[in-house]
XYZ file of C-alpha atoms in Angstrom:
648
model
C 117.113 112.401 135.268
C 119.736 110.155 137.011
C 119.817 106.665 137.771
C 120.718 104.778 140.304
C 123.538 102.740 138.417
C 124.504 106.428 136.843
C 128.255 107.437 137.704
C 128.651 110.245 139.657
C 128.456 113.916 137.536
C 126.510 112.253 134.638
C 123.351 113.587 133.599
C 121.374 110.222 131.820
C 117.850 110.216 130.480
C 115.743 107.158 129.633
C 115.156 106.464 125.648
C 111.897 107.442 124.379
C 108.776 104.994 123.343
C 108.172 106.514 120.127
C 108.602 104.513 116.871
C 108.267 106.501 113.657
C 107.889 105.595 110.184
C 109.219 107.680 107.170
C 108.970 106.999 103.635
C 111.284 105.735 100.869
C 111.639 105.564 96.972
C 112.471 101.717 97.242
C 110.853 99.810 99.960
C 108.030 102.444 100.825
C 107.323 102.444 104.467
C 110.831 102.373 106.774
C 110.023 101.902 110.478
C 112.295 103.457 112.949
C 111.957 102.032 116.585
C 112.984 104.330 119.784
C 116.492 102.955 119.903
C 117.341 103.392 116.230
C 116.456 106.799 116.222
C 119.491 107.499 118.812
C 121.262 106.077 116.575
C 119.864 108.455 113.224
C 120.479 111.493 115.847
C 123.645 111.312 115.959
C 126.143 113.211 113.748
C 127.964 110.314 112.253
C 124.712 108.880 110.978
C 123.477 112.801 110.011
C 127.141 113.099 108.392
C 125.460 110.278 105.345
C 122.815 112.749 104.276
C 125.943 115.317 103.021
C 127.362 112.234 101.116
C 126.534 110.714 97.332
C 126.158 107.393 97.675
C 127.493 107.655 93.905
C 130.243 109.616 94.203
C 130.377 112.021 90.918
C 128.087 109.687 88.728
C 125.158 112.423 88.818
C 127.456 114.501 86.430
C 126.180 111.668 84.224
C 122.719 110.588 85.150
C 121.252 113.581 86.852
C 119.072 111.399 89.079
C 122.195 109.714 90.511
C 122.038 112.367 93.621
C 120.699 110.146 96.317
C 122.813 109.619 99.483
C 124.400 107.386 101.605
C 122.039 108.445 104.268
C 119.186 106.844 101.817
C 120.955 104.001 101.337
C 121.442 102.814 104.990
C 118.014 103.596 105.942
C 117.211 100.682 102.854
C 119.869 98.456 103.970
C 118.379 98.742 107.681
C 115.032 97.898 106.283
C 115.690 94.922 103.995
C 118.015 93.437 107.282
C 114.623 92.940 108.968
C 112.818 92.643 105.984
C 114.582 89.119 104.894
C 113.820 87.878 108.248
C 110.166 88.574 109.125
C 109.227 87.926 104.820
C 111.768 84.572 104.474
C 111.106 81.387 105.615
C 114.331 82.562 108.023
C 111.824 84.211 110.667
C 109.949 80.818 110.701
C 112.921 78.167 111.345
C 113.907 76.787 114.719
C 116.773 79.456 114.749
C 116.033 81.666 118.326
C 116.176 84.847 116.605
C 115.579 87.325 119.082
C 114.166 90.899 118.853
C 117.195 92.346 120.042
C 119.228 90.057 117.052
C 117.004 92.120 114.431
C 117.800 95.524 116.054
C 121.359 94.841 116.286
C 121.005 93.890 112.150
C 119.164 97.433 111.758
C 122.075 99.428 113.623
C 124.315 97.215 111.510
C 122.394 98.229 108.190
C 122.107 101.825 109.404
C 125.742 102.306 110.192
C 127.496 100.258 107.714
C 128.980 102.601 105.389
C 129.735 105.991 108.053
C 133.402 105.458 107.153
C 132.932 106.467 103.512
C 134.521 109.481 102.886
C 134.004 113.081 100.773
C 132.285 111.733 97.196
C 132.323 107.809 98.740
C 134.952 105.781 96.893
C 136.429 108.952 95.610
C 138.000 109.169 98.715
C 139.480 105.999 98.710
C 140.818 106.715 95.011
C 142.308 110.398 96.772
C 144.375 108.072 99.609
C 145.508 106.024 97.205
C 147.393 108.371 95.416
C 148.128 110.108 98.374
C 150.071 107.676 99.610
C 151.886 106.848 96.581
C 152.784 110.161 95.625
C 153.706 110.865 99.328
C 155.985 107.844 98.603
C 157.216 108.207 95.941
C 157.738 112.602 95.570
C 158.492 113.862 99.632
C 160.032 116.236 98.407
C 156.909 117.820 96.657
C 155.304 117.967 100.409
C 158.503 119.117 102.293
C 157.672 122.644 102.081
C 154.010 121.742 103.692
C 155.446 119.462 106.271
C 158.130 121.895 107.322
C 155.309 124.287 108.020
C 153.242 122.012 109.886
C 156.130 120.951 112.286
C 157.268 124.620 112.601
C 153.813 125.729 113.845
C 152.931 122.046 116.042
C 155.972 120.862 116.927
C 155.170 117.623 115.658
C 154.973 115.650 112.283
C 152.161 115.123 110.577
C 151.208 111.090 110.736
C 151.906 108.709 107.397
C 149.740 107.006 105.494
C 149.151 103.543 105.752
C 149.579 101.395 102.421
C 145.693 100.709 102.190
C 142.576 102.296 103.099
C 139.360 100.493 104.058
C 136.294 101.976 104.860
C 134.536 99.377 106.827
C 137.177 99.776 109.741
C 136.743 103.809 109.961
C 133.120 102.849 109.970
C 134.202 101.083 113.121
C 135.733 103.616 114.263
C 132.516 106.087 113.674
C 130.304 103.529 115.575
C 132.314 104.448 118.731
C 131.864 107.900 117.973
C 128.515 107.469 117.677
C 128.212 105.812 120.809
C 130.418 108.081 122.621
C 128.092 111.159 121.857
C 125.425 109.639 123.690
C 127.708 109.121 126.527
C 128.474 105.409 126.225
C 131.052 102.838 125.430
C 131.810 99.255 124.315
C 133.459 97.265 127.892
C 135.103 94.250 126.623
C 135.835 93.770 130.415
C 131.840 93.001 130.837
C 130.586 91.903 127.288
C 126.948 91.344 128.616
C 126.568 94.119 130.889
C 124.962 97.139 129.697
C 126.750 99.420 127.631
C 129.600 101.502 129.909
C 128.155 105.225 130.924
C 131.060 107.244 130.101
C 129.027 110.425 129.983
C 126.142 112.186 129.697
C 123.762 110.849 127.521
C 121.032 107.812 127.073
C 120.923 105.654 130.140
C 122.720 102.391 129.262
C 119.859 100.565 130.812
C 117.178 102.056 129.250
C 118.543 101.615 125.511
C 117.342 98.429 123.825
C 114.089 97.081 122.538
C 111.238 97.686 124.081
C 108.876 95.234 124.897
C 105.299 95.201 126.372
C 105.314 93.592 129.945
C 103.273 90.329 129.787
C 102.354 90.859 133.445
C 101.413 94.599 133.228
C 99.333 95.355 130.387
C 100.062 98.376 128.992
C 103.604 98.817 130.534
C 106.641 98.252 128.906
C 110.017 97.110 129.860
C 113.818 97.673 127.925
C 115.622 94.856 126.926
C 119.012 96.892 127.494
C 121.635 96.773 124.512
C 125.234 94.785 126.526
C 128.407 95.392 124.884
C 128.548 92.014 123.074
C 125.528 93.363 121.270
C 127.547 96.463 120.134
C 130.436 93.809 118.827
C 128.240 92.004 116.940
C 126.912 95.203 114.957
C 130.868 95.931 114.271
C 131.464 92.490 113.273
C 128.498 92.311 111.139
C 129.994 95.716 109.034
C 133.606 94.545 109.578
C 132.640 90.911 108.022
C 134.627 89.084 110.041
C 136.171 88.789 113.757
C 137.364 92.404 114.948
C 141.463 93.339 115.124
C 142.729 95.944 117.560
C 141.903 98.934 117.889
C 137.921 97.863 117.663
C 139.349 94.955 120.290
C 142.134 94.514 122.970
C 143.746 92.193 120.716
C 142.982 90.453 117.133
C 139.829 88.054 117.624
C 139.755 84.488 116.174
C 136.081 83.727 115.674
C 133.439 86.032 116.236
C 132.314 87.296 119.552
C 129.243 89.306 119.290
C 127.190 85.703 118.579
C 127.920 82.519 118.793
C 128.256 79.582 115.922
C 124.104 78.707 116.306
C 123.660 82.345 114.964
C 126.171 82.786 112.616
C 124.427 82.868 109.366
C 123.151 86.553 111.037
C 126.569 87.554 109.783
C 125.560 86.765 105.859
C 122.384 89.475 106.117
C 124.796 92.831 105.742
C 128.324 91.528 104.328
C 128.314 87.932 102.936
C 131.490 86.779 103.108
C 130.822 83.653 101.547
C 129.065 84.757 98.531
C 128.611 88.312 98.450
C 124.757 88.453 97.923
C 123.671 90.489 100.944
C 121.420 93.193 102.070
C 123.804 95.924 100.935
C 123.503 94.657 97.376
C 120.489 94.148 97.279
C 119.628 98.215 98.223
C 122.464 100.037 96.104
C 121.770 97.364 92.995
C 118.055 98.149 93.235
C 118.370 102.372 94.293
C 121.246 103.008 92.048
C 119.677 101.144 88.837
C 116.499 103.505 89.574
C 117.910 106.792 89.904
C 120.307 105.861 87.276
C 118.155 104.286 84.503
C 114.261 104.493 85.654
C 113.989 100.764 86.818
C 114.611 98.910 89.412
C 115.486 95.122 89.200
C 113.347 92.859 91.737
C 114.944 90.412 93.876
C 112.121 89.925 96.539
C 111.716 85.959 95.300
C 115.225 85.530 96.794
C 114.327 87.523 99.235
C 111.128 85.851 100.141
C 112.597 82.390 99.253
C 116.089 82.404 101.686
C 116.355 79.538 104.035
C 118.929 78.759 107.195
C 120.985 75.493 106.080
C 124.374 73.759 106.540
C 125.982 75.405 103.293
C 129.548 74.136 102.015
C 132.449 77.106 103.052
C 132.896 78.287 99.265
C 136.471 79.666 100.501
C 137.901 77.107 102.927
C 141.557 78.258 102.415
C 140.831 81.944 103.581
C 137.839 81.569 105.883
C 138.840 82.087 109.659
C 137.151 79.615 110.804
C 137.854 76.879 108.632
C 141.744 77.761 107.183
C 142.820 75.861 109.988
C 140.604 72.237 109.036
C 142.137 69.448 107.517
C 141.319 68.488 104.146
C 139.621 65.797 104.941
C 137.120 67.186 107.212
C 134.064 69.154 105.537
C 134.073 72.356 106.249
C 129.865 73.555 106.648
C 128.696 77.175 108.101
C 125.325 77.826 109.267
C 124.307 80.182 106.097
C 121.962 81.459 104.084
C 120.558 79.499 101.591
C 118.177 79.399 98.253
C 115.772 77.073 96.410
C 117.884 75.377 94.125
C 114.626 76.637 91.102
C 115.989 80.310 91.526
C 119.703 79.423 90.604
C 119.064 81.773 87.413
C 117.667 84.388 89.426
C 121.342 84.247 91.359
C 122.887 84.763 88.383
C 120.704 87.868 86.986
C 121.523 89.259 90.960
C 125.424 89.345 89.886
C 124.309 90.198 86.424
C 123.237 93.305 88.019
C 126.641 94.050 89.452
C 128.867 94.054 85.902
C 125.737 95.884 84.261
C 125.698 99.003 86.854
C 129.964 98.781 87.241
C 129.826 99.178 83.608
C 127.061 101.787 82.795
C 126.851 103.545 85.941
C 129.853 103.454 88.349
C 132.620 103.323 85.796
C 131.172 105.351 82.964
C 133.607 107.042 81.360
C 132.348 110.529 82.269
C 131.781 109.344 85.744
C 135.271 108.498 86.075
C 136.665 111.720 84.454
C 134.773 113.962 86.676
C 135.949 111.493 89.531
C 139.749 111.509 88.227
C 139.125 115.495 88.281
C 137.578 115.310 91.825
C 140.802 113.363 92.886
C 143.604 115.979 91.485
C 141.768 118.752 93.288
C 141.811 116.456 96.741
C 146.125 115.696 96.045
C 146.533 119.894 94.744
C 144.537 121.041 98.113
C 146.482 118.577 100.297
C 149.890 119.397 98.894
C 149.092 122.890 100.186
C 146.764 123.266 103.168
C 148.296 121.004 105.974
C 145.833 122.888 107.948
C 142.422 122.288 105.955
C 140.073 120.844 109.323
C 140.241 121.770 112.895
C 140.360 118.397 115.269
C 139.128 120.909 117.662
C 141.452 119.331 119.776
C 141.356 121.145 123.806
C 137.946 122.792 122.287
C 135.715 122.474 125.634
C 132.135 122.642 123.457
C 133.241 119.889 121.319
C 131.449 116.366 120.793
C 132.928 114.039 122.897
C 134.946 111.045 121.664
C 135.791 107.536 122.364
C 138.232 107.249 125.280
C 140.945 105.636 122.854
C 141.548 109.295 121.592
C 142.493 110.649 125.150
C 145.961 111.276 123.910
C 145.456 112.455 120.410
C 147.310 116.057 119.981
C 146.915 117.465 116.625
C 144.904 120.190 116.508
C 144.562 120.403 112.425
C 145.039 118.037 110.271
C 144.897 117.960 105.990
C 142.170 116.258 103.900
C 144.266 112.843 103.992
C 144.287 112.138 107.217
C 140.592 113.117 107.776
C 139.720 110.031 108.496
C 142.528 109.497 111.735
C 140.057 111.845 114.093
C 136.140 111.294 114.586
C 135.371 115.281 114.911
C 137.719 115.750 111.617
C 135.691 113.419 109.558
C 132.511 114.631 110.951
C 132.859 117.630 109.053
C 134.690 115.824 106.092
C 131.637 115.444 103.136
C 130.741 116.339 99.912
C 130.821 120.197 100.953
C 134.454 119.777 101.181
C 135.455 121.200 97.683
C 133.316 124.958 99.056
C 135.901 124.824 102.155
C 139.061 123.885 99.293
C 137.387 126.750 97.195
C 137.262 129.254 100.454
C 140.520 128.691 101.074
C 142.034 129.410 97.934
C 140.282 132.829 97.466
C 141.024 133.606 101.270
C 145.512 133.057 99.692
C 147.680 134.904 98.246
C 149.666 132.348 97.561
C 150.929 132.234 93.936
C 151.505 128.710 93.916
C 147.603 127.696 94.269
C 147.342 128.404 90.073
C 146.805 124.563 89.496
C 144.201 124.544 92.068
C 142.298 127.286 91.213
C 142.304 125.916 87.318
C 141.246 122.368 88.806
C 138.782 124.459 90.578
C 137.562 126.036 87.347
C 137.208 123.203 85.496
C 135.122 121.917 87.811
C 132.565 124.409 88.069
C 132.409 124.240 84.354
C 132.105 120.949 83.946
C 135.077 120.067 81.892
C 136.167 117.048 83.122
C 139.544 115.051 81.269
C 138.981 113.469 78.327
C 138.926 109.755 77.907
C 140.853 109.488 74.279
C 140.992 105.814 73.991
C 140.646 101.969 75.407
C 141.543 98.419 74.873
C 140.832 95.593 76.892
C 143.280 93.372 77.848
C 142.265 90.014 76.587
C 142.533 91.509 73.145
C 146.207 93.099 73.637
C 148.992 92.632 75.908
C 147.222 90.649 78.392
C 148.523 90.012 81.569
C 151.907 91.063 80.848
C 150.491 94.806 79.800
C 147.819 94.312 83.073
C 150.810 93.654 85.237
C 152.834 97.128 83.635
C 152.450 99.962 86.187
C 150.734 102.717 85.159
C 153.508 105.123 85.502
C 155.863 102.958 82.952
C 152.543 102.258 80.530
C 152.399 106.072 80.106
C 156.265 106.424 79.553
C 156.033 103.782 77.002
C 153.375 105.571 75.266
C 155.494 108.846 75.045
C 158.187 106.796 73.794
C 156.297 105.120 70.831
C 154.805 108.492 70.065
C 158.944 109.869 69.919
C 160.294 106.713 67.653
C 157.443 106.804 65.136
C 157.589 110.271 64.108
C 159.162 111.128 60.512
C 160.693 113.972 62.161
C 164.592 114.221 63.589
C 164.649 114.391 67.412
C 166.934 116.561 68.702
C 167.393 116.344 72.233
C 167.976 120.160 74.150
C 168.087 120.044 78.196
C 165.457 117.287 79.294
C 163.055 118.022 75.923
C 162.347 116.646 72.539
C 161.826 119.060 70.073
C 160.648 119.073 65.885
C 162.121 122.019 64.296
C 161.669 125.522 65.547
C 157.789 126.033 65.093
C 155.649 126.430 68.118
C 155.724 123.561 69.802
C 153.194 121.115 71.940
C 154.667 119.190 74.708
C 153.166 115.970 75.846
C 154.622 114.801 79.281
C 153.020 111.603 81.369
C 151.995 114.100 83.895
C 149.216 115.012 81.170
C 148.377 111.295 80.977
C 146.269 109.532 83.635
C 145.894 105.698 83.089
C 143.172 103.857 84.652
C 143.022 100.114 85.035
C 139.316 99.145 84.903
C 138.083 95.778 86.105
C 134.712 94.504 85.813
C 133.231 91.229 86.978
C 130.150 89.582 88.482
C 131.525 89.697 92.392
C 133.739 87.015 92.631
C 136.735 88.156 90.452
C 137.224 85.316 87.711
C 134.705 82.833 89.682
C 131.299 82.121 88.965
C 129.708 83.811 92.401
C 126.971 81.494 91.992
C 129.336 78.275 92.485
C 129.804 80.423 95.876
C 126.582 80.127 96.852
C 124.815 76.843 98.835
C 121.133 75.684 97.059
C 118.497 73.216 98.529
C 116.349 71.005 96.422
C 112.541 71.232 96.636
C 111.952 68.092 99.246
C 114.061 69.777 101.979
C 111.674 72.843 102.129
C 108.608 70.281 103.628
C 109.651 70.436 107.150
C 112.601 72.684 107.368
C 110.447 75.247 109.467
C 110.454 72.484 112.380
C 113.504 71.475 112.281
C 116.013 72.004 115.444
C 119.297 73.346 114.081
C 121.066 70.271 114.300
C 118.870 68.831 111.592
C 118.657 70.896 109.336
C 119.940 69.754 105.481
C 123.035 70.007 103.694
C 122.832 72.699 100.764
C 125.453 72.966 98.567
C 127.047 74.677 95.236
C 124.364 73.911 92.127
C 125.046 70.999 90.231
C 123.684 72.759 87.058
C 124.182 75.859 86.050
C 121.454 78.457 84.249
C 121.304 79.037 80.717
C 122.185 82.990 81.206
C 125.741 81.617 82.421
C 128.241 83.851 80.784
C 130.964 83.211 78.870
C 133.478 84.911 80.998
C 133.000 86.335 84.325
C 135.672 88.951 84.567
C 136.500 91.639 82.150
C 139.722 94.204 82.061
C 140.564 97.001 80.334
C 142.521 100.248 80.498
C 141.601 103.591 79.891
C 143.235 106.503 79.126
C 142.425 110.094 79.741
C 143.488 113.384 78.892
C 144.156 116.151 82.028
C 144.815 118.843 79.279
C 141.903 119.947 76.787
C 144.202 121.611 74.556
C 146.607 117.759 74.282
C 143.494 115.562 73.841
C 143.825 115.136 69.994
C 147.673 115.141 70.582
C 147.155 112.061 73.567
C 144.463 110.476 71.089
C 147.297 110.394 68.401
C 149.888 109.177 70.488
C 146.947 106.054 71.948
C 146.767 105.304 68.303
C 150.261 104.612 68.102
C 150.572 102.885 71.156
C 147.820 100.554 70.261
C 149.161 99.785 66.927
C 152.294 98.911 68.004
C 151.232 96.703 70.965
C 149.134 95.212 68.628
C 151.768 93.979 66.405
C 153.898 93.106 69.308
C 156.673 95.644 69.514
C 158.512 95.327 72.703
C 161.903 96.389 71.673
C 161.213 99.870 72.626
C 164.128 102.519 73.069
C 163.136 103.483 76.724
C 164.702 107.079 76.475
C 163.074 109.152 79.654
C 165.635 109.817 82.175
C 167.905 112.848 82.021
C 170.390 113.783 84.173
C 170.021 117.348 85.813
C 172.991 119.723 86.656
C 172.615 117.998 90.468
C 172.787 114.821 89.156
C 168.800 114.323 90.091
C 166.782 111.950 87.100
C 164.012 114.062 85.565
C 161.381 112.717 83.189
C 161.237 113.850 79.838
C 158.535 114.904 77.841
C 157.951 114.130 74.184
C 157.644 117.567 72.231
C 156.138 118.442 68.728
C 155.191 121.680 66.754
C 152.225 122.334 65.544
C 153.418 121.582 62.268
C 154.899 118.224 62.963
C 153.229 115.717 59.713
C 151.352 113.571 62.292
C 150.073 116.322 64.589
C 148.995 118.326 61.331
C 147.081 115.352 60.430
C 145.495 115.607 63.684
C 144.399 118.788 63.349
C 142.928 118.032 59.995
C 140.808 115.385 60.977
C 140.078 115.220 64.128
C 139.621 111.444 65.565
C 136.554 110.489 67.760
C 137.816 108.355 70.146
């Protein structure tokens, strides 16, 4: 079918007026109208269902295999759901049909830039880039190749990673498959019809015609519409590439409307939709109960709130002092402050027991050394399917994108490449290792084995930081807290050092070496949302005698809220806690590394900072080398190790 408007060569049909329904664990029924089931079709959204939403946690709870697929479907249900079951849907505020669909897509699409195992990923381009940094001449080899066979370079890694901007970036993809695009040159016209696909005109909400009955017309989606839905993941106003140039205030709605922005990401307090899903799903699949929030849920109301971050926000950085700065924003009944507070209670709990737990994190430590071995080899891991005629078609800002393969890292620079980049990567890493002959893949293929076993590192020790070194040890880099330990380890043993090439060795017995490389630090912070803040004093509350007429009163009316004036009972003490962990990469060192924590500890305990910092040698070619701390088997404190063996 072609319309009318159609350019010439496309091939457009109209959407379909079908709404399903499906089930889920959490909010039972999830309706899906005609236009957000485009949107499930297409392969970014179908990309979730190959995704954890909890990363490696299920080698812990079992339960913990639910997806990210799962998860937006939820978050796309409870955007509408706070609306139509709030006081919100009642208010003076114009919210429009096409608003709450635009909130769905938003829900639905929110996390597509999460990468292989979710934040995993993020943890894998992390120390990408600073080993990239830091060691180029551990990838020189792999580079060389790649340039030799592309005549090109392979691109660098930026400093930081965020998600929510390749989920930007996966929204145009999505949009591009069904032959359309975002035209900032005509922000409320329909969509742009860059190719086959959905007719722009016919893709909205569909409404019954008042004048026919039983016909229906299409509200179309315009490109503003598509904005907002980036602005509402991106949480504030969109930079370039998602816009011709960086945006000051948001464009996708306009200042009446823009407490819509608090449903998905809350910038001002951080109790949103999202939350509300992953805190509820993950606490179920993790520890058979789910905590109910539906009284804030039912209970939100649309007030003039107090900006809780007036020296940051966009739109009110700019303000003088003296001027109050107020947002249109979603408020609560001032009675349900302590039900706030069990909300972020939530957070800490499920960082602590769920996300962080200390086998989560050493399968997830594991997970990341097989991501850095793989990409120090295979430049080459994913086709971009770049000149590939039967590929899916992509957003027009990729017309001059050349690299035909690309490694795990840089994934996320290509929409086809991190289509295909999921949870099943580590069977692709494992295919390509047995397919080599390649010698140097022996730390891979042991990564690999470990793996499939289930030994993950060992985590030999912990100490939080209010209770030694503070900020002065939370400050150390990780790197020169795990030389330090090597070097308390080497100045408290009985033994004589004597130092041969770049090694420490105790006598002539079989020896043990400990070297930072077997040492992997981790800097664990926990906290209720806010960092050291109370994210309740973030929030905006109304007393009782404002909810009498609020439902008929015109948006210019409507009552100050602001931060509670008394706090609940459950307040904690402290809202942020910080510790560091240390694990073991090699099984056969973990009593050795326990040993040498113990040491560590005691002596940053008593405050010894005079420490010989002895690390560096001095090769033949005048290159520094770090120096590993070596003992025999026999050495007095590693034969008290062995005798009785410490449960860290």
């Amino acid at each position: 079918m072609t319309s009318s408007h159609t350019p010439v060569g496309f091939e457009v049909w109209p959407m379909k007026n079908e709404t399903r329904k499906c089930n889920d664990e959490v909010h039972g029924e999830v309706t899906i109208p005609p236009a957000v089931q485009i949107v499930l079709d297409s392969p970014a959204v179908q990309r979730l269902a190959n995704l954890k939403q909890l990363g490696c946690a299920f080698n812990t709870y079992p339960s913990c295999s639910h997806t990210r697929k799962e998860h937006s479907l939820g978050v796309m249900e409870t955007a509408s759901n706070i609306i139509a079951t709030s006081n919100i849907g009642k208010q003076q505020l114009n919210i429009t049909k096409m608003d709450i669909l635009c909130l769905r897509i938003a829900g639905l699409t929110h996390d597509l830039g999460h990468g292989p195992f979710s934040h995993v990923y993020e943890s894998f381009l992390k120390a990408s880039y600073k080993q990239e940094k830091e060691h180029p001449e551990l990838y020189s080899e792999r580079n060389a190749k790649f340039k030799e066979q592309f005549g090109m370079d392979l691109p660098d890694l930026p400093p930081s990673y965020e998600h929510e901007k390749t989920s930007l970036m996966m929204v145009d993809d999505l949009l591009a498959t069904n032959g359309l695009e975002i035209d900032w040159g005509a922000l409320d016209e329909p969509l742009k019809q860059v190719g086959n696909g959905v007719d722009s005109e016919t893709f909205g909400v569909i409404r019954k015609n008042k004048n026919e009955p039983g016909e229906t017309t299409v509200d179309h989606f315009t490109s503003r519409d598509w904005i907002f839905i980036k602005e509402c993941i991106y949480g504030k106003p969109l930079v370039y590439p998602d816009a011709p140039e960086t945006q000051k205030a948001f464009v996708g709605r306009g200042k009446n409307k823009e407490f819509l922005y608090d449903i998905i990401s809350n910038r001002h307090s951080g109790l949103d939709v999202d939350r509300y899903d992953y805190y509820a799903r993950d606490g179920l699949s993790a520890m058979g109960k789910k905590d109910a929030y539906n009284v804030l849920l039912r209970t939100a109301v649309v007030a003039k709130g107090l900006c809780p971050n007036r020296d940051t926000c966009f739109d009110c950085k700019d303000k003088p002092h003296s001027e109050e700065a107020r947002h249109l924003m979603i408020c609560y009944p001032v009675k349900h402050i302590s039900e706030a507070m069990s909300f972020f209670e939530t957070r800490i709990n499920n960082h602590d027991k769920i996300y962080t737990h200390k086998k989560t994190k050493a399968a997830e430590l594991l997970m990341v050394d097989l991501m850095l071995e793989s990409d120090l080899h295979f430049s080459t891991l994913l086709s971009t399917q770049h000149n590939d005629p039967d590929a899916l078609p992509t957003h027009s800002r990729f017309a001059d994108f050349e690299y035909p393969k690309l490694p795990l890292s840089r994934a996320w620079m290509y929409p086809r490449l991190f289509l295909r980049a999921d949870d099943s990567i580590v069977g692709v890493i494992e295919d390509k290792v047995l397919e080599s002959s390649d010698k140097g893949l022996a730390s891979l293929k042991k990564i690999l084995r470990h793996l499939r076993k289930h030994e993950f590192y060992k985590c030999v020790g912990e100490v939080e930081i209010d209770e030694i070194g503070g900020d002065t040890l939370w400050d150390m880099d990780e790197d020169d807290i795990k030389r330090e330990m090597v070097t308390i380890l080497l100045e408290t043993e009985g033994n004589r050092i004597a130092r041969t090439n770049a090694t420490y060795e105790f006598g002539d017995d079989e020896q043990i070496t400990l070297d930072t490389n077997d040492i992997i630090v981790e800097k664990r912070e926990l906290h209720y949302g806010s960092k050291e803040k109370n994210p309740v004093l973030q929030m905006n509350f109304l007393e009782k005698k404002h909810f009498e007429d609020i439902d008929t009163l015109p948006i210019e009316k409507l009552p100050l809220a602001g931060p509670p004036e008394k706090l609940p009972l459950n307040k904690p003490e402290h809202f942020i806690k910080r510790t560091i962990r240390f694990f073991s990469r090699d099984r056969e060192k973990n009593e050795l590394l326990g040993h040498a924590f113990q040491n560590w500890k005691i002596v940053k305990e008593e405050g010894y900072n005079e420490l010989k910092m002895c690390f560096e040698e001095i090769d033949d070619e005048g290159e520094s080398q770090s120096n590993p701390a070596l003992l025999t088997q026999e050495s007095a404190s590693y034969s008290a190790v062995k005798r009785r063996k410490l449960d860290f």
